[in-house]
Amino acid sequence: MKPYLKRAWAEISLSALEANIRAISASLQGNTQIMAVVKADAYGHGEAEILQKLTQIGIRYFAVSNLDEALHVRQYCPDSDVLILGYTPPEYADTLAQNNIIQGIVSAEYACTLNARTRTPIRCHVKLDTGMGRIGITGDTPGDCADSIQDMSFLRNLKIEGIYTHFAVADMPDDPEQNAYTEAQKQFIRSVGTELMKRGVHLKHLHYLNSAGVLYHNDANSTLARVGIIMYGLAPNYPLPVPLDLKPVLSLKAVISHIKRVQPGTSISYGRTFQADHCMKIATVTVGYADGYSRLLSSKADVLVKGRRCPIVGRICMDQLMLDVSAIDDLRCGEIVTLIGQDGDEQITADELASLYGTIGYEVVCGISKRVPRIYVD
Ligand SMILES: *Cc1c(COP(=O)(O)O)cnc(C)c1O
């Protein structure tokens, strides 16, 4: 007996994760350390096991999106540095302090509010908006930003340990204009750092590299590399080639529940969008959009059956979908099929699926629903 229902499941390869970390580490310059981005349940891979593996292989910096996620990391990795990249409501100031969580400071006003809400110092990294247009302090010149940060450094209950910024277009290395934009973002935060140093505000960290930054704008001046998607073996901007040997960590599998032969004119699934025009063999598979396998993939994606690509026919249902398996011999109910992953010489990546319906691999893996058990394989 399997410890889970063998219907639709995700296999998470911890050895692929480890190999990706080694490849990324080897590509980092100077003393840059990996800060593993484990927000959104480790991009849908399951935070508990991912955190345990990362800790075991020596990662000690983590980034998350919110306090809840930070407390989970704290539970699995008591000695790590945990940075909340996004907003924490100021009423949780004491929770941040008591759990030794590092908070991203998004504005001068937020710094003051947070400072007023606690008596125990909170560790902070100040976020600069150097061109992403999302969160962070802005200024016409690096000197202006340094002024704001210097003011914050006088707040008793905030311990400013670093500054950081986020790239908007680091994933377009073939476009000179976008490269210049990214380099200007880098230059700006580095100037803020230099300015603060001159004024005696000491920073332990100054960081800006994300996955695309590591691949296409790497340098030794970012003390941390906040890597998410490449750690999970996907590309920041598929189909642009990735200059690192990465292995996808997640595979999505299901089984065949029903096989039938159909006559010409037979329609398949809701809306009758597919009708057989010849005798066909059709298999039903135990996965659907409630598992996070998007309905937008109807009649678009392939599924691997016995190492061969079989097209989805008709609309994907909530819990099931149908395949044309006419080309596959000796097929039985219970056969395991691969929706994402490798089977023989064929491979379907989350990036490939994403491109079929106009999204990115990030959304595909984050979207695999909680009904799908994550099974950890080596
Ligand atoms: C999500 C996120 C990252 C990680 O991005 P990847 O492209 O997955 O490497 C890094 N920094 C910030 C601020 C983020 O929000």
CSV table of C-alpha atoms and ligand atoms in Angstrom, one decimal:
chain,number,residue,atom,x,y,z
A,1,MET,CA,0.0,0.0,0.0
A,2,LYS,CA,1.2,3.5,-0.9
A,3,PRO,CA,0.9,6.0,1.9
A,4,TYR,CA,-1.2,8.2,-0.5
A,5,LEU,CA,-4.0,7.7,-2.9
A,6,LYS,CA,-2.5,6.8,-6.3
A,7,ARG,CA,-4.6,9.2,-8.4
A,8,ALA,CA,-2.7,12.4,-9.1
A,9,TRP,CA,0.5,13.3,-7.3
A,10,ALA,CA,3.6,15.4,-7.6
A,11,GLU,CA,7.0,13.8,-7.2
A,12,ILE,CA,9.7,16.1,-5.8
A,13,SER,CA,13.2,15.2,-6.5
A,14,LEU,CA,15.4,16.3,-3.6
A,15,SER,CA,18.6,15.2,-5.4
A,16,ALA,CA,17.6,17.5,-8.3
A,17,LEU,CA,17.2,20.3,-5.8
A,18,GLU,CA,20.6,19.6,-4.4
A,19,ALA,CA,22.2,19.4,-7.9
A,20,ASN,CA,20.6,22.8,-8.7
A,21,ILE,CA,21.9,24.4,-5.5
A,22,ARG,CA,25.4,23.1,-6.3
A,23,ALA,CA,25.3,24.5,-9.9
A,24,ILE,CA,24.0,27.9,-8.7
A,25,SER,CA,26.6,28.0,-5.9
A,26,ALA,CA,29.4,27.3,-8.3
A,27,SER,CA,28.2,30.2,-10.6
A,28,LEU,CA,28.1,32.8,-7.8
A,29,GLN,CA,31.0,35.2,-7.6
A,30,GLY,CA,33.0,36.5,-4.7
A,31,ASN,CA,31.4,35.8,-1.3
A,32,THR,CA,27.8,35.9,-2.5
A,33,GLN,CA,25.6,33.5,-0.5
A,34,ILE,CA,22.4,31.8,-1.6
A,35,MET,CA,19.2,33.1,0.0
A,36,ALA,CA,16.7,30.4,-0.9
A,37,VAL,CA,13.3,31.9,-1.8
A,38,VAL,CA,10.7,29.5,-0.4
A,39,LYS,CA,7.6,31.6,-0.5
A,40,ALA,CA,4.3,30.1,-1.6
A,41,ASP,CA,5.0,26.7,-0.1
A,42,ALA,CA,8.4,26.6,-1.8
A,43,TYR,CA,6.8,27.4,-5.2
A,44,GLY,CA,4.4,24.6,-4.7
A,45,HIS,CA,7.1,22.0,-3.9
A,46,GLY,CA,6.2,21.7,-0.2
A,47,GLU,CA,8.1,23.9,2.3
A,48,ALA,CA,8.8,21.4,5.1
A,49,GLU,CA,10.8,18.9,3.1
A,50,ILE,CA,12.4,21.6,0.9
A,51,LEU,CA,13.5,23.5,4.0
A,52,GLN,CA,14.9,20.4,5.6
A,53,LYS,CA,16.9,19.5,2.5
A,54,LEU,CA,18.2,23.0,2.0
A,55,THR,CA,19.2,23.2,5.7
A,56,GLN,CA,21.0,19.9,5.5
A,57,ILE,CA,23.0,21.0,2.5
A,58,GLY,CA,24.1,24.2,4.3
A,59,ILE,CA,21.7,26.9,3.2
A,60,ARG,CA,21.2,29.4,6.0
A,61,TYR,CA,19.4,32.4,4.4
A,62,PHE,CA,15.8,32.2,3.5
A,63,ALA,CA,13.3,34.6,2.0
A,64,VAL,CA,9.5,34.4,2.2
A,65,SER,CA,6.5,36.6,1.4
A,66,ASN,CA,4.8,36.9,4.8
A,67,LEU,CA,4.9,36.3,8.5
A,68,ASP,CA,3.1,33.0,8.5
A,69,GLU,CA,5.7,31.6,6.0
A,70,ALA,CA,8.5,33.1,8.1
A,71,LEU,CA,7.3,31.3,11.3
A,72,HIS,CA,7.2,28.0,9.4
A,73,VAL,CA,10.8,28.5,8.3
A,74,ARG,CA,11.7,29.5,11.9
A,75,GLN,CA,10.2,26.2,13.0
A,76,TYR,CA,12.2,24.0,10.6
A,77,CYS,CA,15.4,26.1,10.6
A,78,PRO,CA,15.9,27.6,14.0
A,79,ASP,CA,19.3,29.1,13.3
A,80,SER,CA,18.6,30.6,9.9
A,81,ASP,CA,18.2,34.2,8.8
A,82,VAL,CA,14.6,34.6,7.5
A,83,LEU,CA,13.7,37.7,5.5
A,84,ILE,CA,10.1,38.7,4.8
A,85,LEU,CA,10.1,40.4,1.4
A,86,GLY,CA,6.6,41.7,1.6
A,87,TYR,CA,4.4,43.6,4.0
A,88,THR,CA,3.7,42.6,7.7
A,89,PRO,CA,0.9,44.5,9.4
A,90,PRO,CA,2.6,46.6,12.2
A,91,GLU,CA,0.5,45.0,14.9
A,92,TYR,CA,2.7,41.9,14.5
A,93,ALA,CA,5.9,43.9,15.4
A,94,ASP,CA,6.5,41.9,18.5
A,95,THR,CA,6.1,38.6,16.8
A,96,LEU,CA,8.8,39.6,14.3
A,97,ALA,CA,11.1,40.6,17.2
A,98,GLN,CA,10.4,37.6,19.3
A,99,ASN,CA,11.0,35.1,16.5
A,100,ASN,CA,14.2,36.8,15.2
A,101,ILE,CA,12.6,37.4,11.8
A,102,ILE,CA,14.1,40.1,9.4
A,103,GLN,CA,11.5,42.4,8.0
A,104,GLY,CA,11.7,44.2,4.7
A,105,ILE,CA,11.0,47.9,5.2
A,106,VAL,CA,8.9,49.3,2.4
A,107,SER,CA,8.7,53.0,3.3
A,108,ALA,CA,9.9,55.6,5.8
A,109,GLU,CA,6.4,55.7,7.2
A,110,TYR,CA,6.3,51.9,7.7
A,111,ALA,CA,9.6,52.1,9.5
A,112,CYS,CA,8.3,54.7,12.0
A,113,THR,CA,5.0,52.7,12.6
A,114,LEU,CA,6.9,49.5,13.1
A,115,ASN,CA,9.4,51.1,15.5
A,116,ALA,CA,6.5,52.5,17.6
A,117,ARG,CA,4.9,49.1,17.9
A,118,THR,CA,7.6,47.3,19.7
A,119,ARG,CA,10.2,47.6,22.5
A,120,THR,CA,12.3,44.7,21.3
A,121,PRO,CA,14.5,45.7,18.3
A,122,ILE,CA,13.4,44.2,15.0
A,123,ARG,CA,16.0,43.2,12.4
A,124,CYS,CA,15.4,44.9,9.1
A,125,HIS,CA,16.5,45.1,5.5
A,126,VAL,CA,15.3,48.3,3.8
A,127,LYS,CA,13.8,47.7,0.3
A,128,LEU,CA,14.6,50.3,-2.4
A,129,ASP,CA,12.4,50.7,-5.4
A,130,THR,CA,15.1,51.3,-8.1
A,131,GLY,CA,12.8,50.6,-11.0
A,132,MET,CA,10.4,47.7,-10.2
A,133,GLY,CA,7.6,50.1,-9.2
A,134,ARG,CA,6.2,47.8,-6.6
A,135,ILE,CA,7.4,48.5,-3.1
A,136,GLY,CA,10.3,50.2,-1.5
A,137,ILE,CA,11.7,53.7,-0.8
A,138,THR,CA,12.4,55.9,-3.8
A,139,GLY,CA,14.6,59.0,-4.2
A,140,ASP,CA,15.7,61.2,-7.1
A,141,THR,CA,19.3,60.5,-6.1
A,142,PRO,CA,21.1,57.8,-4.1
A,143,GLY,CA,21.8,60.6,-1.6
A,144,ASP,CA,18.1,61.1,-1.0
A,145,CYS,CA,17.6,57.4,-0.3
A,146,ALA,CA,20.7,57.4,2.0
A,147,ASP,CA,19.0,60.3,3.9
A,148,SER,CA,15.9,58.2,4.5
A,149,ILE,CA,17.8,55.2,5.5
A,150,GLN,CA,20.1,57.2,7.8
A,151,ASP,CA,17.0,58.6,9.5
A,152,MET,CA,15.7,55.0,10.0
A,153,SER,CA,19.0,54.0,11.5
A,154,PHE,CA,18.2,56.4,14.4
A,155,LEU,CA,15.0,54.5,15.3
A,156,ARG,CA,15.7,52.6,18.5
A,157,ASN,CA,13.7,49.6,17.8
A,158,LEU,CA,14.8,48.9,14.2
A,159,LYS,CA,18.2,47.2,13.5
A,160,ILE,CA,19.0,48.0,9.9
A,161,GLU,CA,21.2,45.1,8.7
A,162,GLY,CA,20.9,45.5,5.0
A,163,ILE,CA,19.4,47.1,1.9
A,164,TYR,CA,18.0,45.4,-1.2
A,165,THR,CA,16.2,46.0,-4.4
A,166,HIS,CA,14.4,43.9,-7.0
A,167,PHE,CA,15.1,43.7,-10.8
A,168,ALA,CA,12.3,44.3,-13.3
A,169,VAL,CA,13.8,43.0,-16.5
A,170,ALA,CA,16.9,41.0,-15.6
A,171,ASP,CA,15.5,38.1,-17.7
A,172,MET,CA,16.0,39.8,-21.1
A,173,PRO,CA,19.7,39.6,-21.7
A,174,ASP,CA,19.4,40.0,-25.5
A,175,ASP,CA,17.9,43.4,-25.3
A,176,PRO,CA,20.5,46.2,-24.7
A,177,GLU,CA,17.9,48.7,-23.5
A,178,GLN,CA,16.7,46.3,-20.8
A,179,ASN,CA,20.2,45.4,-19.8
A,180,ALA,CA,21.0,49.1,-19.3
A,181,TYR,CA,17.9,49.4,-17.1
A,182,THR,CA,19.1,46.5,-14.9
A,183,GLU,CA,22.6,47.9,-14.7
A,184,ALA,CA,21.2,51.3,-13.7
A,185,GLN,CA,19.2,49.6,-10.9
A,186,LYS,CA,22.4,47.9,-9.7
A,187,GLN,CA,24.4,51.2,-9.9
A,188,PHE,CA,21.7,53.0,-7.9
A,189,ILE,CA,21.6,50.7,-5.0
A,190,ARG,CA,25.4,50.4,-4.9
A,191,SER,CA,25.7,54.2,-4.8
A,192,VAL,CA,23.2,54.2,-1.9
A,193,GLY,CA,25.4,51.6,-0.1
A,194,THR,CA,28.6,53.7,-0.7
A,195,GLU,CA,26.8,56.8,0.5
A,196,LEU,CA,25.7,55.1,3.7
A,197,MET,CA,29.1,53.7,4.4
A,198,LYS,CA,30.6,57.3,4.1
A,199,ARG,CA,28.1,58.4,6.7
A,200,GLY,CA,29.0,55.6,9.1
A,201,VAL,CA,25.9,53.5,8.6
A,202,HIS,CA,27.2,50.0,8.5
A,203,LEU,CA,25.4,47.4,6.4
A,204,LYS,CA,26.0,43.6,6.6
A,205,HIS,CA,24.0,43.0,3.4
A,206,LEU,CA,23.3,44.7,0.1
A,207,HIS,CA,21.5,42.5,-2.3
A,208,TYR,CA,19.8,42.6,-5.7
A,209,LEU,CA,20.4,39.3,-7.5
A,210,ASN,CA,17.3,37.2,-8.3
A,211,SER,CA,17.4,34.0,-10.5
A,212,ALA,CA,17.6,36.0,-13.8
A,213,GLY,CA,20.2,38.3,-12.1
A,214,VAL,CA,22.4,35.2,-11.3
A,215,LEU,CA,22.1,33.9,-14.8
A,216,TYR,CA,22.4,37.1,-16.8
A,217,HIS,CA,23.7,39.9,-14.6
A,218,ASN,CA,25.9,38.1,-12.0
A,219,ASP,CA,28.5,40.0,-10.0
A,220,ALA,CA,30.2,39.8,-6.7
A,221,ASN,CA,28.8,42.9,-5.1
A,222,SER,CA,25.4,41.4,-4.1
A,223,THR,CA,26.1,39.8,-0.8
A,224,LEU,CA,23.1,37.5,-1.2
A,225,ALA,CA,21.5,35.9,-4.3
A,226,ARG,CA,17.7,35.6,-3.7
A,227,VAL,CA,17.1,32.6,-5.9
A,228,GLY,CA,13.7,31.0,-6.5
A,229,ILE,CA,12.8,29.6,-9.8
A,230,ILE,CA,16.2,28.3,-10.9
A,231,MET,CA,16.6,26.4,-7.6
A,232,TYR,CA,13.4,24.5,-8.7
A,233,GLY,CA,15.0,23.8,-12.1
A,234,LEU,CA,12.9,26.1,-14.2
A,235,ALA,CA,13.8,29.1,-16.4
A,236,PRO,CA,13.0,32.7,-15.5
A,237,ASN,CA,12.1,33.5,-19.2
A,238,TYR,CA,11.4,30.3,-21.2
A,239,PRO,CA,12.3,29.6,-24.0
A,240,LEU,CA,15.4,31.7,-23.5
A,241,PRO,CA,18.3,29.3,-22.8
A,242,VAL,CA,19.6,29.0,-19.2
A,243,PRO,CA,23.4,29.0,-19.0
A,244,LEU,CA,23.4,26.5,-16.1
A,245,ASP,CA,22.7,22.8,-16.0
A,246,LEU,CA,19.4,22.7,-14.1
A,247,LYS,CA,17.1,19.8,-13.4
A,248,PRO,CA,13.3,20.3,-12.9
A,249,VAL,CA,12.5,19.3,-9.3
A,250,LEU,CA,8.8,18.6,-9.7
A,251,SER,CA,7.0,16.0,-11.8
A,252,LEU,CA,3.2,15.6,-12.0
A,253,LYS,CA,1.8,12.1,-12.5
A,254,ALA,CA,-1.6,10.5,-12.7
A,255,VAL,CA,-3.1,7.1,-13.8
A,256,ILE,CA,-5.3,5.9,-16.6
A,257,SER,CA,-8.7,4.9,-15.3
A,258,HIS,CA,-10.5,3.9,-18.4
A,259,ILE,CA,-9.7,3.0,-22.0
A,260,LYS,CA,-12.2,2.7,-24.9
A,261,ARG,CA,-12.3,2.5,-28.7
A,262,VAL,CA,-14.6,5.1,-30.3
A,263,GLN,CA,-16.2,5.3,-33.8
A,264,PRO,CA,-16.0,8.3,-36.1
A,265,GLY,CA,-18.4,11.0,-34.9
A,266,THR,CA,-18.1,10.2,-31.2
A,267,SER,CA,-17.7,13.4,-29.2
A,268,ILE,CA,-15.4,13.7,-26.1
A,269,SER,CA,-16.1,15.8,-23.0
A,270,TYR,CA,-18.0,19.0,-22.2
A,271,GLY,CA,-19.1,21.2,-25.0
A,272,ARG,CA,-18.4,18.5,-27.6
A,273,THR,CA,-15.4,20.5,-28.8
A,274,PHE,CA,-13.7,17.3,-30.0
A,275,GLN,CA,-15.2,14.7,-32.3
A,276,ALA,CA,-13.4,11.7,-33.6
A,277,ASP,CA,-13.0,11.7,-37.4
A,278,HIS,CA,-11.7,8.1,-37.4
A,279,CYS,CA,-11.7,5.0,-35.1
A,280,MET,CA,-9.6,6.0,-32.1
A,281,LYS,CA,-8.5,4.7,-28.8
A,282,ILE,CA,-9.2,7.1,-25.9
A,283,ALA,CA,-7.9,7.0,-22.4
A,284,THR,CA,-9.2,8.8,-19.4
A,285,VAL,CA,-6.7,10.2,-16.9
A,286,THR,CA,-7.3,11.0,-13.2
A,287,VAL,CA,-6.2,14.6,-13.1
A,288,GLY,CA,-8.1,17.8,-13.8
A,289,TYR,CA,-8.2,21.5,-13.2
A,290,ALA,CA,-9.0,21.1,-9.5
A,291,ASP,CA,-5.6,19.6,-9.2
A,292,GLY,CA,-4.1,22.8,-10.8
A,293,TYR,CA,-3.7,21.3,-14.3
A,294,SER,CA,-5.2,24.3,-16.1
A,295,ARG,CA,-8.4,23.9,-18.2
A,296,LEU,CA,-6.7,26.3,-20.6
A,297,LEU,CA,-4.6,23.3,-21.7
A,298,SER,CA,-7.7,21.6,-23.2
A,299,SER,CA,-6.8,20.3,-26.7
A,300,LYS,CA,-3.4,21.9,-26.4
A,301,ALA,CA,-1.0,19.9,-24.2
A,302,ASP,CA,0.4,16.4,-24.5
A,303,VAL,CA,0.8,13.8,-21.8
A,304,LEU,CA,3.5,11.2,-21.7
A,305,VAL,CA,2.2,7.6,-21.9
A,306,LYS,CA,4.8,4.8,-22.1
A,307,GLY,CA,7.4,7.4,-23.1
A,308,ARG,CA,5.4,8.9,-25.9
A,309,ARG,CA,3.5,12.1,-26.3
A,310,CYS,CA,-0.3,11.7,-26.5
A,311,PRO,CA,-2.5,14.7,-27.2
A,312,ILE,CA,-5.3,15.8,-24.8
A,313,VAL,CA,-8.7,15.7,-26.6
A,314,GLY,CA,-11.7,17.8,-25.6
A,315,ARG,CA,-12.1,19.9,-22.5
A,316,ILE,CA,-10.2,19.2,-19.3
A,317,CYS,CA,-12.7,18.5,-16.5
A,318,MET,CA,-12.4,19.2,-12.8
A,319,ASP,CA,-11.0,15.8,-11.9
A,320,GLN,CA,-10.3,14.0,-15.2
A,321,LEU,CA,-9.1,14.5,-18.8
A,322,MET,CA,-9.1,12.4,-22.0
A,323,LEU,CA,-6.2,11.5,-24.3
A,324,ASP,CA,-5.8,10.1,-27.8
A,325,VAL,CA,-3.8,7.0,-27.1
A,326,SER,CA,-4.4,5.4,-30.5
A,327,ALA,CA,-0.7,5.0,-31.1
A,328,ILE,CA,0.1,3.2,-27.9
A,329,ASP,CA,-0.1,-0.6,-27.8
A,330,ASP,CA,-0.7,-2.8,-24.7
A,331,LEU,CA,-2.2,-0.1,-22.6
A,332,ARG,CA,-3.9,-1.1,-19.4
A,333,CYS,CA,-5.9,0.8,-16.8
A,334,GLY,CA,-3.6,1.8,-13.9
A,335,GLU,CA,-0.8,2.8,-16.2
A,336,ILE,CA,1.1,5.8,-14.8
A,337,VAL,CA,1.2,8.8,-17.1
A,338,THR,CA,3.4,12.0,-16.8
A,339,LEU,CA,1.9,15.4,-17.2
A,340,ILE,CA,5.0,17.2,-16.1
A,341,GLY,CA,8.4,15.4,-16.1
A,342,GLN,CA,10.4,12.9,-18.0
A,343,ASP,CA,9.4,9.5,-19.3
A,344,GLY,CA,12.0,7.7,-21.4
A,345,ASP,CA,13.5,10.1,-23.9
A,346,GLU,CA,10.5,12.5,-23.8
A,347,GLN,CA,10.1,15.4,-21.3
A,348,ILE,CA,7.4,17.9,-20.6
A,349,THR,CA,8.4,20.9,-18.4
A,350,ALA,CA,6.2,23.2,-16.5
A,351,ASP,CA,7.8,26.0,-18.6
A,352,GLU,CA,6.6,24.3,-21.8
A,353,LEU,CA,3.0,23.9,-20.4
A,354,ALA,CA,3.0,27.5,-19.3
A,355,SER,CA,4.0,28.8,-22.7
A,356,LEU,CA,1.0,26.9,-24.2
A,357,TYR,CA,-1.5,29.0,-22.3
A,358,GLY,CA,0.3,32.3,-21.9
A,359,THR,CA,1.8,32.1,-18.5
A,360,ILE,CA,5.1,31.3,-16.8
A,361,GLY,CA,6.4,28.1,-15.2
A,362,TYR,CA,6.2,29.9,-11.8
A,363,GLU,CA,2.4,29.9,-12.0
A,364,VAL,CA,2.2,26.3,-13.1
A,365,VAL,CA,4.1,24.9,-10.2
A,366,CYS,CA,2.6,27.3,-7.6
A,367,GLY,CA,-0.8,26.4,-9.0
A,368,ILE,CA,-0.7,22.7,-8.3
A,369,SER,CA,-3.4,22.4,-5.8
A,370,LYS,CA,-3.4,21.1,-2.2
A,371,ARG,CA,-5.4,18.0,-3.3
A,372,VAL,CA,-2.2,16.8,-5.0
A,373,PRO,CA,0.1,15.0,-2.5
A,374,ARG,CA,3.8,15.8,-2.8
A,375,ILE,CA,5.9,12.7,-2.7
A,376,TYR,CA,9.6,13.1,-2.0
A,377,VAL,CA,11.9,11.0,-4.0
A,378,ASP,CA,15.6,11.0,-4.0
B,1,LIG,C1,10.1,36.1,-5.6
B,1,LIG,C2,11.2,37.0,-5.4
B,1,LIG,C3,12.5,36.6,-5.7
B,1,LIG,C4,12.8,35.2,-6.4
B,1,LIG,O1,12.6,35.4,-7.8
B,1,LIG,P1,13.0,34.2,-8.8
B,1,LIG,O2,12.8,34.9,-10.1
B,1,LIG,O3,12.1,33.1,-8.5
B,1,LIG,O4,14.4,34.0,-8.5
B,1,LIG,C5,13.6,37.4,-5.3
B,1,LIG,N1,13.3,38.6,-4.8
B,1,LIG,C6,12.1,39.1,-4.5
B,1,LIG,C7,11.9,40.4,-3.9
B,1,LIG,C8,11.0,38.3,-4.8
B,1,LIG,O5,9.8,38.8,-4.6
